[in-house]
XYZ file of C-alpha atoms in Angstrom:
560
model
C 0.388 -0.333 -0.290
C 1.437 3.529 -0.717
C 1.359 5.718 1.613
C 0.223 9.469 1.293
C 3.106 12.089 -0.310
C 4.244 14.594 2.238
C 5.332 17.634 0.409
C 7.820 19.301 3.116
C 10.163 22.326 2.258
C 13.530 19.876 1.852
C 11.128 17.580 -0.612
C 9.899 20.204 -2.868
C 13.752 21.434 -3.569
C 14.939 17.706 -3.855
C 14.850 18.600 -7.555
C 17.549 18.177 -9.954
C 21.133 19.167 -10.802
C 23.636 18.778 -13.698
C 25.089 15.295 -14.395
C 26.492 16.169 -18.039
C 25.315 18.713 -20.706
C 21.859 18.127 -21.751
C 20.938 15.499 -18.666
C 20.215 15.958 -15.444
C 19.498 14.037 -12.367
C 18.473 14.104 -8.834
C 20.269 15.553 -6.061
C 19.834 15.705 -2.336
C 17.145 17.634 -0.565
C 18.103 20.905 1.257
C 20.916 21.283 -1.781
C 20.250 25.034 -2.958
C 17.744 24.626 -5.903
C 19.302 24.732 -9.572
C 18.300 26.103 -12.301
C 21.350 25.565 -14.417
C 19.352 24.819 -17.880
C 17.748 28.726 -17.228
C 20.699 30.339 -17.169
C 22.012 29.102 -20.595
C 18.884 30.932 -21.637
C 19.402 33.749 -19.426
C 22.949 34.352 -20.854
C 21.538 34.188 -24.401
C 20.970 36.693 -26.595
C 17.765 38.793 -25.752
C 15.471 40.926 -28.234
C 15.130 43.594 -26.399
C 12.532 47.008 -26.872
C 9.659 44.771 -28.037
C 6.559 47.033 -28.227
C 3.623 44.486 -29.350
C 1.693 41.922 -26.635
C 1.539 38.617 -27.074
C 3.107 34.762 -25.945
C 6.296 33.956 -25.949
C 7.136 30.484 -25.679
C 7.730 27.973 -23.222
C 11.138 28.188 -20.639
C 10.423 24.706 -19.311
C 13.254 22.863 -17.305
C 13.251 20.082 -18.949
C 16.789 18.245 -18.517
C 15.891 15.166 -20.583
C 17.916 14.415 -23.811
C 15.157 15.695 -25.724
C 16.235 19.436 -24.551
C 18.461 21.318 -27.828
C 19.317 23.417 -25.358
C 23.174 24.428 -24.090
C 23.681 24.129 -20.372
C 26.782 25.781 -20.310
C 25.816 28.278 -17.848
C 26.642 31.979 -17.474
C 26.518 34.510 -14.109
C 24.725 37.529 -14.929
C 26.537 40.498 -15.795
C 27.109 42.828 -12.723
C 27.660 45.746 -14.651
C 25.492 48.531 -14.287
C 22.624 48.234 -17.935
C 21.794 51.291 -18.803
C 19.404 50.025 -21.864
C 15.886 50.756 -20.706
C 13.296 47.542 -20.845
C 10.397 48.667 -23.133
C 7.559 47.318 -24.332
C 5.059 44.902 -23.189
C 6.148 41.862 -21.526
C 6.940 38.774 -23.995
C 5.663 35.515 -22.429
C 3.995 32.471 -22.895
C 0.565 32.638 -21.781
C 0.824 36.059 -22.776
C 0.223 38.921 -19.397
C -4.037 39.372 -19.908
C -2.916 43.189 -18.087
C 0.205 45.519 -18.539
C -0.088 49.149 -17.428
C 3.166 51.063 -18.524
C 5.025 53.333 -16.539
C 7.701 55.877 -17.115
C 11.308 54.480 -16.132
C 14.147 52.148 -17.006
C 12.855 48.834 -16.343
C 14.597 45.767 -14.318
C 17.566 43.597 -15.485
C 19.231 41.051 -14.058
C 22.542 41.322 -12.404
C 25.027 39.363 -10.257
C 24.678 41.974 -7.489
C 20.629 41.160 -7.044
C 18.974 39.561 -4.364
C 15.603 37.333 -4.354
C 13.962 38.694 -0.978
C 11.215 36.812 0.761
C 11.409 35.134 4.439
C 13.869 32.005 3.798
C 11.593 29.984 6.210
C 8.344 31.747 4.889
C 5.455 30.262 2.348
C 7.374 31.584 -0.771
C 10.284 30.230 0.320
C 10.522 27.461 -2.252
C 9.612 29.764 -4.566
C 12.573 31.938 -3.993
C 15.068 29.607 -4.219
C 14.031 28.275 -7.373
C 13.962 32.343 -8.990
C 17.092 32.692 -6.919
C 19.153 29.394 -8.334
C 17.631 30.564 -11.921
C 19.451 33.798 -11.837
C 22.468 32.452 -10.054
C 21.957 35.070 -7.186
C 21.382 34.871 -3.711
C 18.261 35.474 -1.362
C 17.546 37.457 1.386
C 14.949 38.322 4.106
C 15.076 41.324 2.816
C 14.184 44.871 3.126
C 14.445 44.825 -0.199
C 16.882 47.166 -2.371
C 17.569 48.585 -6.019
C 17.653 45.614 -8.438
C 15.978 43.105 -5.873
C 13.512 41.008 -6.491
C 10.861 40.697 -3.552
C 8.215 37.954 -3.107
C 5.327 38.605 -1.169
C 1.894 37.076 -0.453
C -1.104 39.425 -0.199
C -4.345 37.015 1.235
C -6.585 39.863 0.329
C -5.296 40.501 -3.048
C -7.869 40.263 -5.845
C -7.894 37.750 -8.238
C -8.045 34.104 -7.410
C -5.306 32.110 -5.964
C -3.794 31.519 -8.846
C -3.576 35.494 -10.014
C -0.200 37.858 -8.787
C 0.974 41.314 -9.344
C 4.463 41.902 -10.803
C 5.709 45.973 -10.151
C 8.474 46.680 -11.943
C 9.569 50.175 -10.718
C 12.473 52.023 -9.194
C 14.738 49.486 -10.261
C 13.450 46.972 -8.693
C 10.593 44.098 -8.950
C 7.668 43.495 -6.449
C 5.601 39.547 -7.089
C 2.486 39.562 -4.663
C -0.314 36.955 -4.908
C -2.852 36.209 -2.707
C -1.511 32.036 -2.722
C 1.521 30.505 -3.609
C 0.840 29.299 -6.929
C -0.001 32.681 -7.998
C 3.254 34.024 -6.664
C 5.239 31.051 -8.568
C 3.441 31.858 -11.810
C 4.685 35.949 -11.391
C 8.022 34.097 -10.898
C 7.717 32.137 -14.358
C 6.745 35.992 -15.971
C 9.783 37.058 -15.129
C 12.178 34.263 -16.485
C 10.649 34.451 -19.918
C 10.868 38.456 -19.677
C 14.542 38.015 -18.974
C 14.133 35.472 -22.739
C 12.679 37.511 -24.767
C 13.416 41.236 -23.677
C 16.324 41.482 -21.453
C 14.520 42.101 -18.398
C 10.938 43.817 -17.251
C 9.244 47.008 -18.555
C 8.526 49.805 -15.959
C 4.744 48.817 -15.013
C 2.182 46.880 -13.586
C 1.304 43.276 -14.615
C -2.137 42.056 -13.544
C -2.657 38.368 -14.315
C -4.465 35.661 -13.561
C -5.227 32.414 -15.712
C -9.415 32.570 -17.220
C -9.637 28.577 -16.509
C -8.629 26.887 -13.414
C -7.730 23.195 -15.169
C -5.023 23.514 -17.551
C -2.810 20.336 -18.291
C -1.802 17.390 -20.369
C -2.644 13.983 -20.477
C -0.305 11.288 -20.569
C -1.077 7.977 -21.898
C 1.572 5.803 -19.979
C -0.361 2.310 -20.345
C 0.084 1.701 -24.220
C 3.948 2.942 -23.993
C 6.097 3.233 -20.922
C 7.498 6.447 -20.622
C 10.300 6.847 -17.306
C 10.041 8.575 -14.720
C 12.283 10.970 -16.226
C 10.651 11.631 -19.423
C 7.603 12.514 -17.415
C 9.394 14.964 -14.623
C 11.262 16.533 -17.990
C 7.626 17.543 -18.994
C 6.621 18.792 -15.753
C 9.577 21.414 -15.507
C 7.806 22.344 -19.269
C 4.368 22.541 -18.217
C 5.111 24.642 -14.639
C 6.945 27.348 -17.099
C 4.005 27.245 -19.209
C 1.647 27.792 -16.022
C -0.167 24.735 -16.641
C -1.061 22.963 -13.669
C -2.490 19.462 -14.408
C -1.308 16.137 -15.264
C -3.206 13.120 -16.115
C -1.527 9.813 -16.489
C -3.499 6.948 -18.140
C -1.477 4.160 -16.760
C -4.094 1.031 -16.867
C -5.498 -0.225 -20.204
C -5.535 -3.171 -22.368
C -1.540 -3.319 -23.474
C -0.113 -2.263 -19.983
C -0.519 -1.707 -16.060
C 2.242 0.428 -15.479
C 2.703 1.067 -11.833
C 3.723 -1.493 -8.965
C 0.933 -2.835 -6.930
C 1.409 -4.093 -3.867
C -2.508 -6.066 -3.582
C -2.049 -7.199 -7.803
C 1.506 -7.842 -8.790
C 0.398 -9.770 -10.967
C -1.240 -7.578 -13.380
C 1.844 -4.671 -13.778
C 3.885 -5.166 -17.317
C 7.938 -5.770 -16.939
C 8.030 -2.019 -17.848
C 6.598 0.276 -15.383
C 7.187 2.929 -12.788
C 7.450 1.966 -8.987
C 5.919 3.862 -6.278
C 9.175 5.214 -5.035
C 9.238 7.168 -9.134
C 5.585 7.800 -8.697
C 6.498 9.382 -5.257
C 8.963 11.412 -7.007
C 7.030 12.670 -9.366
C 4.219 13.732 -7.729
C 6.399 15.557 -5.258
C 7.681 17.426 -8.573
C 4.434 18.005 -10.006
C 3.492 19.463 -6.079
C 6.338 21.775 -5.811
C 5.177 23.016 -9.242
C 1.405 23.307 -8.336
C 0.883 20.664 -10.996
C -1.976 18.022 -9.586
C -1.497 14.747 -10.679
C -4.776 12.670 -11.989
C -4.608 9.027 -12.055
C -6.627 7.019 -14.233
C -7.931 2.812 -13.915
C -10.012 3.397 -16.647
C -12.734 0.346 -16.384
C -15.440 -1.250 -17.075
C -13.357 -1.732 -20.418
C -9.501 -1.004 -20.993
C -9.341 -3.405 -19.028
C -6.818 -6.282 -20.995
C -3.884 -6.332 -18.620
C -5.934 -6.741 -15.228
C -7.660 -9.583 -17.456
C -4.554 -11.116 -19.146
C -3.578 -12.474 -15.098
C -7.270 -12.562 -14.118
C -9.074 -13.705 -17.846
C -12.500 -15.457 -15.145
C -13.835 -11.853 -15.345
C -13.634 -11.156 -19.329
C -17.272 -10.190 -20.741
C -18.434 -12.873 -22.983
C -21.078 -12.142 -25.680
C -24.172 -14.623 -26.469
C -22.035 -16.913 -28.445
C -19.394 -17.159 -25.855
C -16.715 -14.782 -27.812
C -14.528 -12.525 -25.069
C -15.243 -9.182 -25.661
C -11.680 -7.140 -26.031
C -10.712 -5.464 -22.638
C -14.566 -5.643 -20.604
C -15.029 -6.809 -17.435
C -17.946 -8.739 -16.982
C -19.687 -5.780 -14.285
C -22.375 -9.054 -13.558
C -19.570 -10.879 -11.705
C -18.391 -9.197 -8.212
C -14.899 -9.884 -8.752
C -14.608 -7.257 -11.916
C -15.578 -4.958 -9.068
C -13.673 -5.512 -6.089
C -10.493 -6.043 -8.077
C -10.996 -2.120 -9.426
C -12.097 -0.998 -5.684
C -8.554 -2.548 -4.741
C -6.286 -1.012 -7.100
C -8.635 2.267 -6.055
C -8.039 2.228 -2.307
C -3.979 1.158 -3.547
C -3.116 4.157 -5.614
C -5.569 6.314 -4.088
C -2.886 7.140 -1.387
C 0.077 7.968 -3.862
C -1.732 11.024 -5.197
C -2.829 13.824 -3.149
C -4.577 15.804 -5.721
C -8.181 16.668 -5.875
C -9.388 13.866 -8.397
C -9.361 10.444 -9.833
C -10.038 9.561 -13.610
C -12.428 6.671 -13.788
C -12.227 6.260 -17.766
C -15.838 4.899 -18.329
C -15.695 4.945 -21.832
C -15.583 2.057 -24.812
C -17.308 -0.595 -22.789
C -18.062 -3.011 -25.636
C -21.045 -4.195 -23.954
C -22.540 -0.908 -25.061
C -20.841 -0.479 -28.651
C -23.112 -2.890 -29.517
C -26.378 -1.558 -32.186
C -28.126 -4.402 -29.785
C -26.847 -4.277 -26.249
C -29.827 -6.720 -24.752
C -29.354 -9.244 -27.302
C -25.536 -9.259 -27.427
C -25.316 -9.620 -24.137
C -28.355 -11.260 -22.713
C -27.220 -12.700 -19.337
C -26.513 -8.867 -18.734
C -30.137 -7.628 -19.716
C -31.540 -10.100 -17.626
C -29.634 -8.700 -14.420
C -30.270 -5.364 -15.329
C -34.173 -6.000 -15.621
C -34.024 -8.126 -11.997
C -32.503 -5.112 -10.377
C -34.727 -2.428 -12.300
C -37.775 -3.152 -13.736
C -38.850 -4.689 -16.648
C -37.753 -1.514 -18.405
C -33.860 -1.977 -17.083
C -30.965 -1.754 -19.590
C -27.461 -2.616 -19.921
C -26.647 1.090 -20.116
C -28.193 0.939 -16.150
C -25.547 -1.501 -14.638
C -23.249 0.527 -16.249
C -24.281 4.265 -15.049
C -24.320 2.009 -11.397
C -20.643 0.779 -12.036
C -19.253 4.294 -11.949
C -21.860 5.481 -9.367
C -20.624 2.969 -7.222
C -16.619 3.794 -8.616
C -17.065 7.615 -8.229
C -18.369 6.768 -4.552
C -15.323 4.416 -3.803
C -13.488 7.840 -4.469
C -15.000 10.352 -3.599
C -15.007 7.848 0.448
C -11.308 8.419 -0.271
C -11.348 12.526 -0.675
C -11.601 12.504 -4.575
C -13.336 14.028 -6.715
C -14.422 11.694 -10.099
C -14.164 12.323 -13.533
C -14.953 10.690 -16.618
C -15.176 10.154 -20.072
C -18.019 11.595 -21.897
C -18.883 8.448 -23.531
C -19.404 6.576 -20.286
C -22.792 9.225 -19.769
C -25.570 7.761 -20.823
C -29.275 9.939 -22.102
C -32.411 8.423 -20.699
C -31.718 5.698 -18.510
C -33.329 4.575 -15.118
C -30.390 5.315 -13.203
C -28.226 8.598 -13.984
C -24.614 9.139 -13.569
C -23.794 11.313 -10.182
C -23.893 14.695 -11.077
C -21.048 15.421 -9.541
C -18.852 13.539 -11.549
C -16.940 15.781 -13.964
C -17.731 15.345 -17.526
C -14.290 15.085 -19.612
C -15.246 15.566 -23.535
C -13.458 13.602 -25.962
C -15.250 12.912 -29.219
C -18.882 12.477 -30.738
C -18.033 9.352 -32.766
C -19.526 6.541 -30.740
C -23.020 5.215 -30.833
C -25.357 7.557 -29.293
C -23.391 10.145 -29.513
C -24.556 13.300 -27.655
C -23.835 16.935 -28.223
C -21.323 18.774 -25.379
C -24.489 20.570 -25.034
C -26.475 18.740 -23.454
C -24.897 18.172 -20.804
C -23.993 21.829 -19.923
C -27.917 22.102 -20.689
C -27.984 19.344 -17.279
C -26.027 21.968 -15.692
C -22.839 19.309 -15.339
C -19.756 20.366 -15.444
C -17.465 19.714 -18.642
C -13.762 19.664 -19.175
C -12.492 20.249 -22.524
C -10.402 17.578 -24.321
C -11.666 18.266 -28.461
C -10.287 15.568 -29.921
C -10.141 17.199 -33.592
C -7.562 19.267 -32.002
C -6.373 18.022 -29.185
C -5.389 15.011 -29.131
C -1.925 13.940 -30.547
C -2.168 10.127 -31.393
C 0.988 8.214 -32.294
C 0.805 6.684 -35.560
C -2.448 8.751 -36.483
C -4.851 5.667 -37.171
C -8.899 6.095 -37.588
C -8.309 9.287 -39.325
C -6.642 11.107 -36.410
C -4.058 13.597 -37.730
C -0.840 14.982 -35.606
C -2.726 18.164 -33.868
C -0.851 21.749 -34.505
C -0.103 24.427 -32.885
C -0.748 26.709 -35.187
C -4.595 25.520 -35.340
C -5.027 25.557 -32.254
C -3.688 28.893 -31.540
C -5.984 30.201 -34.579
C -8.986 28.523 -34.307
C -9.649 26.421 -31.042
C -10.746 27.721 -27.435
C -12.509 25.981 -24.535
C -15.465 26.767 -25.867
C -14.666 24.246 -28.812
C -15.897 21.043 -26.928
C -16.539 19.070 -30.316
C -15.176 19.896 -34.322
C -15.010 23.301 -35.109
C -17.715 24.688 -33.266
C -18.044 26.723 -30.208
C -20.878 25.573 -27.948
C -24.189 28.405 -27.218
C -22.753 31.555 -26.289
C -23.158 31.882 -22.801
C -22.660 28.184 -21.846
C -19.117 28.067 -21.704
C -17.949 29.958 -19.057
C -15.370 28.860 -16.225
C -17.753 27.669 -14.430
C -19.322 24.867 -16.339
C -16.343 24.937 -18.529
C -13.184 24.437 -16.544
C -10.850 24.309 -19.270
C -8.684 21.718 -20.480
C -5.841 18.935 -21.574
C -3.848 18.557 -24.415
C -3.717 14.362 -24.732
C -1.212 11.811 -25.933
C -2.524 8.662 -26.887
C -0.032 5.642 -27.697
C -2.176 3.799 -30.220
C 1.156 2.365 -31.894
C 3.316 2.687 -29.000
C 6.636 2.193 -31.297
C 5.186 5.162 -33.800
C 6.961 7.511 -32.045
C 9.919 7.350 -29.997
C 9.412 9.372 -26.877
C 12.267 11.698 -27.317
C 9.636 12.558 -31.291
C 6.732 12.874 -28.884
C 8.448 15.641 -26.957
C 9.006 17.900 -29.473
C 6.236 16.854 -31.591
C 4.069 18.270 -28.699
C 5.898 21.257 -27.560
C 4.291 24.062 -30.053
C 0.629 22.201 -29.558
C 1.089 22.536 -25.315
C 2.237 26.371 -25.636
C -0.758 27.095 -27.935
C -3.178 25.348 -25.851
C -1.156 27.082 -22.580
C -2.230 30.141 -24.522
C -5.902 30.013 -25.073
C -6.514 28.334 -21.492
C -4.642 31.341 -20.087
C -7.362 33.708 -22.072
C -9.048 32.435 -24.512
C -9.591 35.306 -26.406
C -8.070 35.469 -29.645
C -3.945 35.929 -29.584
C -2.666 39.193 -30.495
C 1.173 37.848 -31.375
C 0.877 36.782 -35.035
C 1.354 32.526 -35.405
C 4.687 33.336 -36.817
C 6.208 35.544 -33.907
C 4.663 33.308 -31.643
C 6.867 30.380 -32.601
C 9.857 32.680 -33.059
C 9.612 33.814 -29.382
C 8.903 29.908 -28.289
C 12.717 29.096 -29.427
C 14.013 32.251 -28.670
C 12.255 31.748 -24.940
C 13.752 28.291 -24.884
C 17.060 28.344 -25.325
C 17.843 26.574 -28.613
């Protein structure tokens, strides 16, 4: 049984230190935070004085071999800076508000300090920033040239908001919570990369959507802990805050299990590696959303437990599907939910519920008569197979709710017109409208449900491009997609996709043909699309920066 992860100050800063150029590895807790990959970009030539708003590019501390940036760090110059920093900060995502003021702005030098209480709530954020700028931390008071971090609990804008004020040669970042202060430091670092520093004035910034992230299929293709950690660092610099881990499917079960070791694939993450991933994610203000999909997509479990497999009227096994009439099927899934929940301290658990083979049949009652008989026994003469599947989903949601989690499920696990209704508290993750009996996303919104956007036309990066999928481009996401475009290319009705009802979305990597790309190719292929998603979730309005400039800035800000 996994133990809960407690994120202490020392654990949060057991990050990475250079082993060799382009490759990073773990260090002991309490080591001063190293952001050396950032320093290469900070020391690189930058374009100063750009006057138009718009996004730059992610400044991820990737640390993996897929990262093409140089790791040769150079200390910032201690010479007096005389060239003023002008224009607006240029970041990804673009800041939502900047009020310019007259003055020279701010540039980093070796004499500046990051000022905050070294034992206070922002000590971790200060250590990260100081490591990236290669300067020291001080308790204050702030002096000329310094960067000060401070919490202001009553400050408007929500927990992920921040204000960044550049005045009289110093920078002040304030926020109502740690996440906002962290995002303020990301804006500072990206602005140094893109413009050499910060212009005089005030940034007032906050995300439009509270859920912003990446969905990763580790079940069909094993990704190492180091690869996942590299993506987390890139995500953090894009101000993304969720990583979905789909670690169980027909092709594999990819995390070590004590309750059911017989189902675990040879290539998998150990629980120690998962704890390390989660600790890093938490330190970067990213919640990890685990997913054990059921009652379909359980082929790895069924390989060890063939007696639980669903069979149709002819006795033909249904690929990946457990027989939901069998108590043993529910027991093994609940065992796994209870075992793995303590590994993931975030607020959500994804239950899957998609593509259950019995309900992909045109005649579920005729094709699976034993399920139809059970449905009528439980729910009366009008009971149907879909009622059994909905009850299964509700039962699993009750398990994770008892463990302190909020449930999510894919949209094709929700059915209209049944005697059993899906629990209203389960968040709908809308990905497709291709299934039999497909429901338009507007239906879910009209029912008052919360709907998260994983539109498969824009946000699905499916290895091998099967079933008419094509690798999505950042340009199309940047120009055409928004949180309101839940299915296809058209938005839902005006006024029904506000942040309360559509709280955000995730860009998804699915590994249907696992060998179609290497991990490095996946990392390179998703960078621009993920940056575009970050922009549109932070601010759904059409971006001001032209796409070509966005791409150029992406390269400049990443330093390679």
